[in-house]
Amino acid sequence: MSSRSVAGAVALITGAASGMGKATAEVFAAEGAHVAVTDLSAETSEPVVAAIRAAGGSAEAWPLDVSDPSAIEAVVAAVAQRFGRLDIVVNNAGISAFCPIDHPEYDTVWTRALGVLLTSHQRIIRAALPHLRKSDHPRIVNIASTEALGATSRDSPYSAAKAGVTGLTRALAVELGPEGITVNCICPGPILTGMTANVPDDDKQTYARRRTALRRYGRPEEVAHMTLSLCLPAASYITGVTIPVDGGLMARNA
Ligand code: NAI
């Protein structure tokens, strides 16, 4: 029977110093995975690593700016070298990219959004591929957004990048499926993370009551548990899917 454990697997998570990436690192480590905690700087990742180790888990920090192609190659190689394998990639790092279409800086915001939120995914997957090919249960999870499925005004660079993530997920699921590598995508709804920290509490409550079925923002670990589920050896026949983890936001009309 297929295992429902990631114990012993090696997982590389981007943007893992905060929010959903941090929760994902913690959940995977608690389940016995070795976690490569990567984020812009090692200083911000170290507290995550320290907390995981204090709880008896295995983790190590690497600085990784996902918009830097040479850093991606170096860090993926270093992680595989350090742990002797790489089984799981979680493309999670992200930034906001609000910008009206007629703004003079639109093209700059667009280029940055696509670079961090979409191009990085294919680069990390390409760097990880030789290692994933050696894994018994190779898994890729890309974090998109409900903005990939519906849109908010003045958020088109972000929306386009996230929609690109869903397309990339499907295309690579089809391309890598013959090798047993699964590629899936999660679309979080409104989640309590660094990205939404500056939204006033009242606005959060109003939005959640009006838009979600569950009438609340989600917690980062509620997304992390879906990521874990998609990475289990037992999740061997799920690929190419886009799963909203959104408190019923996409399901709700009124
Ligand atoms: P967060 O701001 O708490 O965490 C994002 C992390 O990504 C930070 O630690 C940041 O340093 C890192 N990061 C930013 N640029 C980077 C780069 N160039 N290279 C490496 N790391 C970088 O935000 P959150 O919410 O945990 O974001 C995680 C993912 O979830 C993102 O892809 C975001 O777009 C997505 N998301 C978030 C939602 C929310 O409501 N919070 C909703 C839907 C999707």
PDB file of C-alpha atoms and ligand atoms in Angstrom:
ATOM      1  CA  MET A   1       0.000   0.000   0.000  1.00  0.00           C
ATOM      2  CA  SER A   2       1.250   3.511  -0.780  1.00  0.00           C
ATOM      3  CA  SER A   3       2.618   5.379   2.187  1.00  0.00           C
ATOM      4  CA  ARG A   4       0.907   8.362   3.742  1.00  0.00           C
ATOM      5  CA  SER A   5       4.188   9.711   5.039  1.00  0.00           C
ATOM      6  CA  VAL A   6       6.852  12.060   3.731  1.00  0.00           C
ATOM      7  CA  ALA A   7       9.306  10.892   6.406  1.00  0.00           C
ATOM      8  CA  GLY A   8      12.826  10.862   4.964  1.00  0.00           C
ATOM      9  CA  ALA A   9      11.883  12.814   1.843  1.00  0.00           C
ATOM     10  CA  VAL A  10      13.766  16.018   1.006  1.00  0.00           C
ATOM     11  CA  ALA A  11      11.617  19.078   0.303  1.00  0.00           C
ATOM     12  CA  LEU A  12      12.786  22.425  -1.070  1.00  0.00           C
ATOM     13  CA  ILE A  13      10.385  25.266  -0.280  1.00  0.00           C
ATOM     14  CA  THR A  14      10.763  28.808  -1.630  1.00  0.00           C
ATOM     15  CA  GLY A  15       9.661  31.863   0.309  1.00  0.00           C
ATOM     16  CA  ALA A  16       9.744  29.717   3.445  1.00  0.00           C
ATOM     17  CA  ALA A  17      10.646  32.428   5.985  1.00  0.00           C
ATOM     18  CA  SER A  18       7.080  33.711   6.258  1.00  0.00           C
ATOM     19  CA  GLY A  19       3.406  32.893   5.863  1.00  0.00           C
ATOM     20  CA  MET A  20       2.432  29.795   3.911  1.00  0.00           C
ATOM     21  CA  GLY A  21       6.011  28.833   3.071  1.00  0.00           C
ATOM     22  CA  LYS A  22       6.962  28.861   6.742  1.00  0.00           C
ATOM     23  CA  ALA A  23       3.869  26.855   7.679  1.00  0.00           C
ATOM     24  CA  THR A  24       4.669  24.388   4.904  1.00  0.00           C
ATOM     25  CA  ALA A  25       8.242  23.978   6.156  1.00  0.00           C
ATOM     26  CA  GLU A  26       6.946  23.356   9.671  1.00  0.00           C
ATOM     27  CA  VAL A  27       4.269  20.865   8.593  1.00  0.00           C
ATOM     28  CA  PHE A  28       6.673  18.904   6.363  1.00  0.00           C
ATOM     29  CA  ALA A  29       9.344  18.813   9.077  1.00  0.00           C
ATOM     30  CA  ALA A  30       6.800  17.674  11.666  1.00  0.00           C
ATOM     31  CA  GLU A  31       5.995  14.783   9.310  1.00  0.00           C
ATOM     32  CA  GLY A  32       9.655  13.747   9.151  1.00  0.00           C
ATOM     33  CA  ALA A  33      10.809  15.383   5.917  1.00  0.00           C
ATOM     34  CA  HIS A  34      14.192  17.122   5.603  1.00  0.00           C
ATOM     35  CA  VAL A  35      13.345  20.677   4.655  1.00  0.00           C
ATOM     36  CA  ALA A  36      15.408  23.179   2.687  1.00  0.00           C
ATOM     37  CA  VAL A  37      14.064  26.496   3.964  1.00  0.00           C
ATOM     38  CA  THR A  38      14.852  29.054   1.264  1.00  0.00           C
ATOM     39  CA  ASP A  39      14.026  32.757   1.166  1.00  0.00           C
ATOM     40  CA  LEU A  40      15.615  36.056   0.162  1.00  0.00           C
ATOM     41  CA  SER A  41      18.039  36.035   3.072  1.00  0.00           C
ATOM     42  CA  ALA A  42      19.351  33.319   5.370  1.00  0.00           C
ATOM     43  CA  GLU A  43      18.724  35.586   8.394  1.00  0.00           C
ATOM     44  CA  THR A  44      14.966  35.511   7.892  1.00  0.00           C
ATOM     45  CA  SER A  45      15.003  31.735   7.351  1.00  0.00           C
ATOM     46  CA  GLU A  46      17.182  30.900  10.371  1.00  0.00           C
ATOM     47  CA  PRO A  47      14.404  31.391  12.979  1.00  0.00           C
ATOM     48  CA  VAL A  48      12.213  28.965  11.007  1.00  0.00           C
ATOM     49  CA  VAL A  49      15.038  26.424  10.945  1.00  0.00           C
ATOM     50  CA  ALA A  50      15.726  26.943  14.656  1.00  0.00           C
ATOM     51  CA  ALA A  51      12.054  26.367  15.557  1.00  0.00           C
ATOM     52  CA  ILE A  52      11.908  23.213  13.412  1.00  0.00           C
ATOM     53  CA  ARG A  53      15.060  21.826  15.013  1.00  0.00           C
ATOM     54  CA  ALA A  54      13.831  22.722  18.512  1.00  0.00           C
ATOM     55  CA  ALA A  55      10.725  20.652  17.742  1.00  0.00           C
ATOM     56  CA  GLY A  56      12.939  17.705  16.719  1.00  0.00           C
ATOM     57  CA  GLY A  57      12.722  18.226  12.970  1.00  0.00           C
ATOM     58  CA  SER A  58      15.352  18.442  10.224  1.00  0.00           C
ATOM     59  CA  ALA A  59      15.858  21.692   8.303  1.00  0.00           C
ATOM     60  CA  GLU A  60      18.535  23.905   6.837  1.00  0.00           C
ATOM     61  CA  ALA A  61      18.410  27.477   5.507  1.00  0.00           C
ATOM     62  CA  TRP A  62      19.607  28.744   2.138  1.00  0.00           C
ATOM     63  CA  PRO A  63      19.369  32.282   0.779  1.00  0.00           C
ATOM     64  CA  LEU A  64      17.548  32.111  -2.548  1.00  0.00           C
ATOM     65  CA  ASP A  65      16.154  34.993  -4.564  1.00  0.00           C
ATOM     66  CA  VAL A  66      13.947  33.118  -7.022  1.00  0.00           C
ATOM     67  CA  SER A  67      14.388  35.872  -9.614  1.00  0.00           C
ATOM     68  CA  ASP A  68      18.101  34.996  -9.845  1.00  0.00           C
ATOM     69  CA  PRO A  69      18.649  32.086 -12.270  1.00  0.00           C
ATOM     70  CA  SER A  70      22.227  31.341 -11.192  1.00  0.00           C
ATOM     71  CA  ALA A  71      21.207  31.315  -7.512  1.00  0.00           C
ATOM     72  CA  ILE A  72      18.475  28.773  -8.345  1.00  0.00           C
ATOM     73  CA  GLU A  73      20.971  26.425  -9.962  1.00  0.00           C
ATOM     74  CA  ALA A  74      23.452  26.792  -7.109  1.00  0.00           C
ATOM     75  CA  VAL A  75      20.935  26.311  -4.298  1.00  0.00           C
ATOM     76  CA  VAL A  76      19.130  23.358  -5.881  1.00  0.00           C
ATOM     77  CA  ALA A  77      22.508  21.662  -6.388  1.00  0.00           C
ATOM     78  CA  ALA A  78      23.581  22.482  -2.817  1.00  0.00           C
ATOM     79  CA  VAL A  79      20.371  21.095  -1.320  1.00  0.00           C
ATOM     80  CA  ALA A  80      20.631  17.854  -3.299  1.00  0.00           C
ATOM     81  CA  GLN A  81      24.293  17.570  -2.334  1.00  0.00           C
ATOM     82  CA  ARG A  82      23.646  18.253   1.367  1.00  0.00           C
ATOM     83  CA  PHE A  83      20.762  15.777   1.761  1.00  0.00           C
ATOM     84  CA  GLY A  84      21.778  13.345  -0.975  1.00  0.00           C
ATOM     85  CA  ARG A  85      18.468  13.680  -2.814  1.00  0.00           C
ATOM     86  CA  LEU A  86      15.592  15.995  -3.673  1.00  0.00           C
ATOM     87  CA  ASP A  87      12.039  14.627  -3.803  1.00  0.00           C
ATOM     88  CA  ILE A  88       9.692  17.582  -3.407  1.00  0.00           C
ATOM     89  CA  VAL A  89       9.651  21.138  -4.742  1.00  0.00           C
ATOM     90  CA  VAL A  90       7.158  23.703  -3.424  1.00  0.00           C
ATOM     91  CA  ASN A  91       7.196  26.890  -5.518  1.00  0.00           C
ATOM     92  CA  ASN A  92       5.702  29.300  -3.007  1.00  0.00           C
ATOM     93  CA  ALA A  93       7.691  32.580  -2.945  1.00  0.00           C
ATOM     94  CA  GLY A  94       5.585  35.553  -3.869  1.00  0.00           C
ATOM     95  CA  ILE A  95       5.053  39.296  -3.961  1.00  0.00           C
ATOM     96  CA  SER A  96       2.081  41.586  -4.464  1.00  0.00           C
ATOM     97  CA  ALA A  97       1.911  43.307  -7.830  1.00  0.00           C
ATOM     98  CA  PHE A  98      -1.045  45.699  -7.872  1.00  0.00           C
ATOM     99  CA  CYS A  99      -0.837  48.167 -10.759  1.00  0.00           C
ATOM    100  CA  PRO A 100      -3.444  49.892 -12.928  1.00  0.00           C
ATOM    101  CA  ILE A 101      -2.994  49.142 -16.625  1.00  0.00           C
ATOM    102  CA  ASP A 102      -2.393  52.820 -17.444  1.00  0.00           C
ATOM    103  CA  HIS A 103       0.245  53.389 -14.757  1.00  0.00           C
ATOM    104  CA  PRO A 104       3.641  54.584 -16.097  1.00  0.00           C
ATOM    105  CA  GLU A 105       5.437  51.840 -14.115  1.00  0.00           C
ATOM    106  CA  TYR A 106       3.128  49.074 -15.352  1.00  0.00           C
ATOM    107  CA  ASP A 107       5.714  47.358 -17.518  1.00  0.00           C
ATOM    108  CA  THR A 108       8.243  47.268 -14.677  1.00  0.00           C
ATOM    109  CA  VAL A 109       5.692  45.781 -12.272  1.00  0.00           C
ATOM    110  CA  TRP A 110       4.641  43.240 -14.913  1.00  0.00           C
ATOM    111  CA  THR A 111       8.208  42.097 -15.557  1.00  0.00           C
ATOM    112  CA  ARG A 112       8.915  41.761 -11.837  1.00  0.00           C
ATOM    113  CA  ALA A 113       5.638  39.891 -11.194  1.00  0.00           C
ATOM    114  CA  LEU A 114       6.198  37.427 -14.015  1.00  0.00           C
ATOM    115  CA  GLY A 115       9.809  36.903 -12.937  1.00  0.00           C
ATOM    116  CA  VAL A 116       9.115  36.173  -9.284  1.00  0.00           C
ATOM    117  CA  LEU A 117       5.724  34.482  -9.592  1.00  0.00           C
ATOM    118  CA  LEU A 118       5.997  32.458 -12.809  1.00  0.00           C
ATOM    119  CA  THR A 119       9.385  32.308 -14.527  1.00  0.00           C
ATOM    120  CA  SER A 120      10.992  31.201 -11.261  1.00  0.00           C
ATOM    121  CA  HIS A 121       8.727  28.139 -11.164  1.00  0.00           C
ATOM    122  CA  GLN A 122       9.960  26.727 -14.465  1.00  0.00           C
ATOM    123  CA  ARG A 123      13.578  27.557 -13.597  1.00  0.00           C
ATOM    124  CA  ILE A 124      13.410  25.790 -10.246  1.00  0.00           C
ATOM    125  CA  ILE A 125      11.649  22.810 -11.770  1.00  0.00           C
ATOM    126  CA  ARG A 126      14.283  22.578 -14.531  1.00  0.00           C
ATOM    127  CA  ALA A 127      17.099  22.746 -11.990  1.00  0.00           C
ATOM    128  CA  ALA A 128      15.423  20.134  -9.770  1.00  0.00           C
ATOM    129  CA  LEU A 129      14.466  17.747 -12.567  1.00  0.00           C
ATOM    130  CA  PRO A 130      17.620  15.579 -12.616  1.00  0.00           C
ATOM    131  CA  HIS A 131      17.169  14.993  -8.872  1.00  0.00           C
ATOM    132  CA  LEU A 132      13.392  14.471  -9.030  1.00  0.00           C
ATOM    133  CA  ARG A 133      13.991  11.863 -11.717  1.00  0.00           C
ATOM    134  CA  LYS A 134      15.928   9.802  -9.162  1.00  0.00           C
ATOM    135  CA  SER A 135      13.187  10.046  -6.518  1.00  0.00           C
ATOM    136  CA  ASP A 136      10.712   7.236  -5.748  1.00  0.00           C
ATOM    137  CA  HIS A 137       7.907   9.760  -5.243  1.00  0.00           C
ATOM    138  CA  PRO A 138       8.754  12.985  -7.081  1.00  0.00           C
ATOM    139  CA  ARG A 139       6.323  15.822  -6.349  1.00  0.00           C
ATOM    140  CA  ILE A 140       5.985  19.429  -7.479  1.00  0.00           C
ATOM    141  CA  VAL A 141       3.457  21.828  -5.955  1.00  0.00           C
ATOM    142  CA  ASN A 142       3.074  25.337  -7.340  1.00  0.00           C
ATOM    143  CA  ILE A 143       1.317  27.987  -5.274  1.00  0.00           C
ATOM    144  CA  ALA A 144      -0.922  30.165  -7.461  1.00  0.00           C
ATOM    145  CA  SER A 145      -3.935  32.107  -6.126  1.00  0.00           C
ATOM    146  CA  THR A 146      -7.675  32.501  -6.563  1.00  0.00           C
ATOM    147  CA  GLU A 147      -6.540  35.542  -8.586  1.00  0.00           C
ATOM    148  CA  ALA A 148      -5.661  32.941 -11.239  1.00  0.00           C
ATOM    149  CA  LEU A 149      -9.345  31.942 -11.409  1.00  0.00           C
ATOM    150  CA  GLY A 150     -11.086  35.282 -10.952  1.00  0.00           C
ATOM    151  CA  ALA A 151      -9.731  38.810 -10.954  1.00  0.00           C
ATOM    152  CA  THR A 152      -9.447  41.905  -8.799  1.00  0.00           C
ATOM    153  CA  SER A 153      -9.296  45.306 -10.471  1.00  0.00           C
ATOM    154  CA  ARG A 154      -5.778  46.778 -10.824  1.00  0.00           C
ATOM    155  CA  ASP A 155      -4.134  43.424 -10.094  1.00  0.00           C
ATOM    156  CA  SER A 156      -3.522  42.270 -13.660  1.00  0.00           C
ATOM    157  CA  PRO A 157       0.254  41.553 -13.429  1.00  0.00           C
ATOM    158  CA  TYR A 158      -0.364  39.287 -10.434  1.00  0.00           C
ATOM    159  CA  SER A 159      -3.472  37.716 -11.965  1.00  0.00           C
ATOM    160  CA  ALA A 160      -1.710  37.015 -15.262  1.00  0.00           C
ATOM    161  CA  ALA A 161       1.329  35.501 -13.507  1.00  0.00           C
ATOM    162  CA  LYS A 162      -0.838  33.289 -11.310  1.00  0.00           C
ATOM    163  CA  ALA A 163      -2.956  32.150 -14.270  1.00  0.00           C
ATOM    164  CA  GLY A 164       0.354  31.309 -15.938  1.00  0.00           C
ATOM    165  CA  VAL A 165       1.205  29.104 -12.971  1.00  0.00           C
ATOM    166  CA  THR A 166      -1.961  27.055 -13.521  1.00  0.00           C
ATOM    167  CA  GLY A 167      -1.086  26.640 -17.203  1.00  0.00           C
ATOM    168  CA  LEU A 168       2.504  25.692 -16.453  1.00  0.00           C
ATOM    169  CA  THR A 169       1.230  23.166 -13.905  1.00  0.00           C
ATOM    170  CA  ARG A 170      -1.028  21.444 -16.427  1.00  0.00           C
ATOM    171  CA  ALA A 171       1.565  21.473 -19.195  1.00  0.00           C
ATOM    172  CA  LEU A 172       4.338  20.030 -17.030  1.00  0.00           C
ATOM    173  CA  ALA A 173       1.981  17.463 -15.494  1.00  0.00           C
ATOM    174  CA  VAL A 174       1.351  16.181 -19.010  1.00  0.00           C
ATOM    175  CA  GLU A 175       5.019  16.368 -20.017  1.00  0.00           C
ATOM    176  CA  LEU A 176       6.431  14.759 -16.868  1.00  0.00           C
ATOM    177  CA  GLY A 177       3.577  12.339 -16.208  1.00  0.00           C
ATOM    178  CA  PRO A 178       5.225   9.467 -18.130  1.00  0.00           C
ATOM    179  CA  GLU A 179       8.077   9.676 -15.610  1.00  0.00           C
ATOM    180  CA  GLY A 180       5.759   9.526 -12.603  1.00  0.00           C
ATOM    181  CA  ILE A 181       6.481  13.113 -11.567  1.00  0.00           C
ATOM    182  CA  THR A 182       3.300  14.774 -10.344  1.00  0.00           C
ATOM    183  CA  VAL A 183       2.775  18.527 -10.789  1.00  0.00           C
ATOM    184  CA  ASN A 184      -0.105  20.211  -9.019  1.00  0.00           C
ATOM    185  CA  CYS A 185      -1.206  23.695  -8.127  1.00  0.00           C
ATOM    186  CA  ILE A 186      -2.938  25.243  -5.127  1.00  0.00           C
ATOM    187  CA  CYS A 187      -4.953  28.447  -5.325  1.00  0.00           C
ATOM    188  CA  PRO A 188      -5.111  29.966  -1.848  1.00  0.00           C
ATOM    189  CA  GLY A 189      -7.852  32.449  -1.068  1.00  0.00           C
ATOM    190  CA  PRO A 190      -7.395  35.153   1.586  1.00  0.00           C
ATOM    191  CA  ILE A 191      -4.826  33.873   4.073  1.00  0.00           C
ATOM    192  CA  LEU A 192      -3.371  35.509   7.194  1.00  0.00           C
ATOM    193  CA  THR A 193       0.260  35.976   6.129  1.00  0.00           C
ATOM    194  CA  GLY A 194       2.839  38.706   5.645  1.00  0.00           C
ATOM    195  CA  MET A 195       1.246  39.516   2.306  1.00  0.00           C
ATOM    196  CA  THR A 196      -2.099  40.445   3.876  1.00  0.00           C
ATOM    197  CA  ALA A 197      -0.696  41.810   7.158  1.00  0.00           C
ATOM    198  CA  ASN A 198      -1.295  45.425   6.200  1.00  0.00           C
ATOM    199  CA  VAL A 199      -5.003  44.877   5.468  1.00  0.00           C
ATOM    200  CA  PRO A 200      -6.849  46.299   8.511  1.00  0.00           C
ATOM    201  CA  ASP A 201      -8.669  43.660  10.606  1.00  0.00           C
ATOM    202  CA  ASP A 202     -12.070  45.266   9.972  1.00  0.00           C
ATOM    203  CA  ASP A 203     -11.514  45.141   6.217  1.00  0.00           C
ATOM    204  CA  LYS A 204     -10.439  41.513   6.482  1.00  0.00           C
ATOM    205  CA  GLN A 205     -13.595  40.593   8.382  1.00  0.00           C
ATOM    206  CA  THR A 206     -15.854  42.474   6.002  1.00  0.00           C
ATOM    207  CA  TYR A 207     -14.219  40.859   2.961  1.00  0.00           C
ATOM    208  CA  ALA A 208     -14.287  37.377   4.443  1.00  0.00           C
ATOM    209  CA  ARG A 209     -17.947  37.675   5.491  1.00  0.00           C
ATOM    210  CA  ARG A 210     -18.973  38.941   2.061  1.00  0.00           C
ATOM    211  CA  ARG A 211     -16.873  36.640  -0.089  1.00  0.00           C
ATOM    212  CA  THR A 212     -16.023  33.311   1.558  1.00  0.00           C
ATOM    213  CA  ALA A 213     -18.341  30.450   2.495  1.00  0.00           C
ATOM    214  CA  LEU A 214     -16.502  29.977   5.787  1.00  0.00           C
ATOM    215  CA  ARG A 215     -16.733  33.731   6.599  1.00  0.00           C
ATOM    216  CA  ARG A 216     -13.095  34.049   7.637  1.00  0.00           C
ATOM    217  CA  TYR A 217      -9.528  34.350   6.398  1.00  0.00           C
ATOM    218  CA  GLY A 218      -7.563  31.109   6.287  1.00  0.00           C
ATOM    219  CA  ARG A 219      -4.528  30.228   8.363  1.00  0.00           C
ATOM    220  CA  PRO A 220      -1.233  29.446   6.581  1.00  0.00           C
ATOM    221  CA  GLU A 221      -1.191  25.882   7.912  1.00  0.00           C
ATOM    222  CA  GLU A 222      -4.583  25.239   6.280  1.00  0.00           C
ATOM    223  CA  VAL A 223      -2.840  25.642   2.927  1.00  0.00           C
ATOM    224  CA  ALA A 224       0.279  23.776   4.075  1.00  0.00           C
ATOM    225  CA  HIS A 225      -1.774  20.683   4.855  1.00  0.00           C
ATOM    226  CA  MET A 226      -3.094  20.562   1.281  1.00  0.00           C
ATOM    227  CA  THR A 227       0.454  20.931  -0.014  1.00  0.00           C
ATOM    228  CA  LEU A 228       1.507  18.025   2.194  1.00  0.00           C
ATOM    229  CA  SER A 229      -1.416  15.921   0.962  1.00  0.00           C
ATOM    230  CA  LEU A 230      -0.343  16.432  -2.661  1.00  0.00           C
ATOM    231  CA  CYS A 231       3.213  15.361  -1.799  1.00  0.00           C
ATOM    232  CA  LEU A 232       2.418  12.063  -0.096  1.00  0.00           C
ATOM    233  CA  PRO A 233       3.587   8.908  -1.865  1.00  0.00           C
ATOM    234  CA  ALA A 234      -0.085   7.888  -1.724  1.00  0.00           C
ATOM    235  CA  ALA A 235      -1.042  10.913  -3.840  1.00  0.00           C
ATOM    236  CA  SER A 236       0.402   9.102  -6.837  1.00  0.00           C
ATOM    237  CA  TYR A 237      -2.580   9.494  -9.209  1.00  0.00           C
ATOM    238  CA  ILE A 238      -3.222  13.216  -8.703  1.00  0.00           C
ATOM    239  CA  THR A 239      -1.528  15.422 -11.267  1.00  0.00           C
ATOM    240  CA  GLY A 240      -2.273  18.512 -13.315  1.00  0.00           C
ATOM    241  CA  VAL A 241      -4.941  19.761 -10.932  1.00  0.00           C
ATOM    242  CA  THR A 242      -5.594  23.230  -9.585  1.00  0.00           C
ATOM    243  CA  ILE A 243      -7.084  23.108  -6.109  1.00  0.00           C
ATOM    244  CA  PRO A 244      -8.588  26.180  -4.448  1.00  0.00           C
ATOM    245  CA  VAL A 245      -7.908  26.337  -0.702  1.00  0.00           C
ATOM    246  CA  ASP A 246     -10.056  29.387  -0.261  1.00  0.00           C
ATOM    247  CA  GLY A 247     -12.748  28.877   2.376  1.00  0.00           C
ATOM    248  CA  GLY A 248     -15.273  28.498  -0.438  1.00  0.00           C
ATOM    249  CA  LEU A 249     -14.517  31.852  -2.090  1.00  0.00           C
ATOM    250  CA  MET A 250     -14.694  30.522  -5.648  1.00  0.00           C
ATOM    251  CA  ALA A 251     -17.795  28.471  -4.839  1.00  0.00           C
ATOM    252  CA  ARG A 252     -19.795  31.417  -3.520  1.00  0.00           C
ATOM    253  CA  ASN A 253     -21.950  33.693  -5.653  1.00  0.00           C
ATOM    254  CA  ALA A 254     -23.921  35.471  -2.942  1.00  0.00           C
TER     255      ALA A 254
HETATM  256  P1  NAI B   1       4.397  36.213   2.745  1.00  0.00           P
HETATM  257  O1  NAI B   1       4.708  37.602   2.360  1.00  0.00           O
HETATM  258  O2  NAI B   1       4.073  35.933   4.171  1.00  0.00           O
HETATM  259  O3  NAI B   1       5.558  35.225   2.282  1.00  0.00           O
HETATM  260  C1  NAI B   1       6.141  35.339   1.018  1.00  0.00           C
HETATM  261  C2  NAI B   1       7.610  35.002   1.147  1.00  0.00           C
HETATM  262  O4  NAI B   1       8.184  35.051  -0.170  1.00  0.00           O
HETATM  263  C3  NAI B   1       8.375  36.020   2.019  1.00  0.00           C
HETATM  264  O5  NAI B   1       9.111  35.353   3.029  1.00  0.00           O
HETATM  265  C4  NAI B   1       9.272  36.725   1.034  1.00  0.00           C
HETATM  266  O6  NAI B   1      10.533  37.115   1.570  1.00  0.00           O
HETATM  267  C5  NAI B   1       9.437  35.659  -0.039  1.00  0.00           C
HETATM  268  N1  NAI B   1       9.874  36.250  -1.311  1.00  0.00           N
HETATM  269  C6  NAI B   1       9.440  37.375  -1.932  1.00  0.00           C
HETATM  270  N2  NAI B   1      10.133  37.584  -3.046  1.00  0.00           N
HETATM  271  C7  NAI B   1      11.047  36.588  -3.144  1.00  0.00           C
HETATM  272  C8  NAI B   1      12.057  36.256  -4.064  1.00  0.00           C
HETATM  273  N3  NAI B   1      12.309  37.019  -5.142  1.00  0.00           N
HETATM  274  N4  NAI B   1      12.792  35.145  -3.846  1.00  0.00           N
HETATM  275  C9  NAI B   1      12.565  34.372  -2.766  1.00  0.00           C
HETATM  276  N5  NAI B   1      11.634  34.624  -1.843  1.00  0.00           N
HETATM  277  C10 NAI B   1      10.883  35.728  -2.036  1.00  0.00           C
HETATM  278  O7  NAI B   1       3.166  35.812   1.803  1.00  0.00           O
HETATM  279  P2  NAI B   1       2.325  34.484   1.621  1.00  0.00           P
HETATM  280  O8  NAI B   1       0.922  34.897   1.586  1.00  0.00           O
HETATM  281  O9  NAI B   1       2.739  33.411   2.549  1.00  0.00           O
HETATM  282  O10 NAI B   1       2.732  34.097   0.121  1.00  0.00           O
HETATM  283  C11 NAI B   1       3.031  32.775  -0.290  1.00  0.00           C
HETATM  284  C12 NAI B   1       2.442  32.544  -1.663  1.00  0.00           C
HETATM  285  O11 NAI B   1       1.032  32.521  -1.571  1.00  0.00           O
HETATM  286  C13 NAI B   1       2.778  33.619  -2.699  1.00  0.00           C
HETATM  287  O12 NAI B   1       3.078  33.016  -3.935  1.00  0.00           O
HETATM  288  C14 NAI B   1       1.499  34.422  -2.806  1.00  0.00           C
HETATM  289  O13 NAI B   1       1.384  35.053  -4.049  1.00  0.00           O
HETATM  290  C15 NAI B   1       0.469  33.337  -2.585  1.00  0.00           C
HETATM  291  N6  NAI B   1      -0.858  33.757  -2.181  1.00  0.00           N
HETATM  292  C16 NAI B   1      -1.079  34.446  -1.019  1.00  0.00           C
HETATM  293  C17 NAI B   1      -2.366  34.750  -0.619  1.00  0.00           C
HETATM  294  C18 NAI B   1      -2.681  35.432   0.678  1.00  0.00           C
HETATM  295  O14 NAI B   1      -3.844  35.797   0.912  1.00  0.00           O
HETATM  296  N7  NAI B   1      -1.766  35.602   1.579  1.00  0.00           N
HETATM  297  C19 NAI B   1      -3.515  34.397  -1.456  1.00  0.00           C
HETATM  298  C20 NAI B   1      -3.173  33.665  -2.644  1.00  0.00           C
HETATM  299  C21 NAI B   1      -1.894  33.365  -2.986  1.00  0.00           C
END
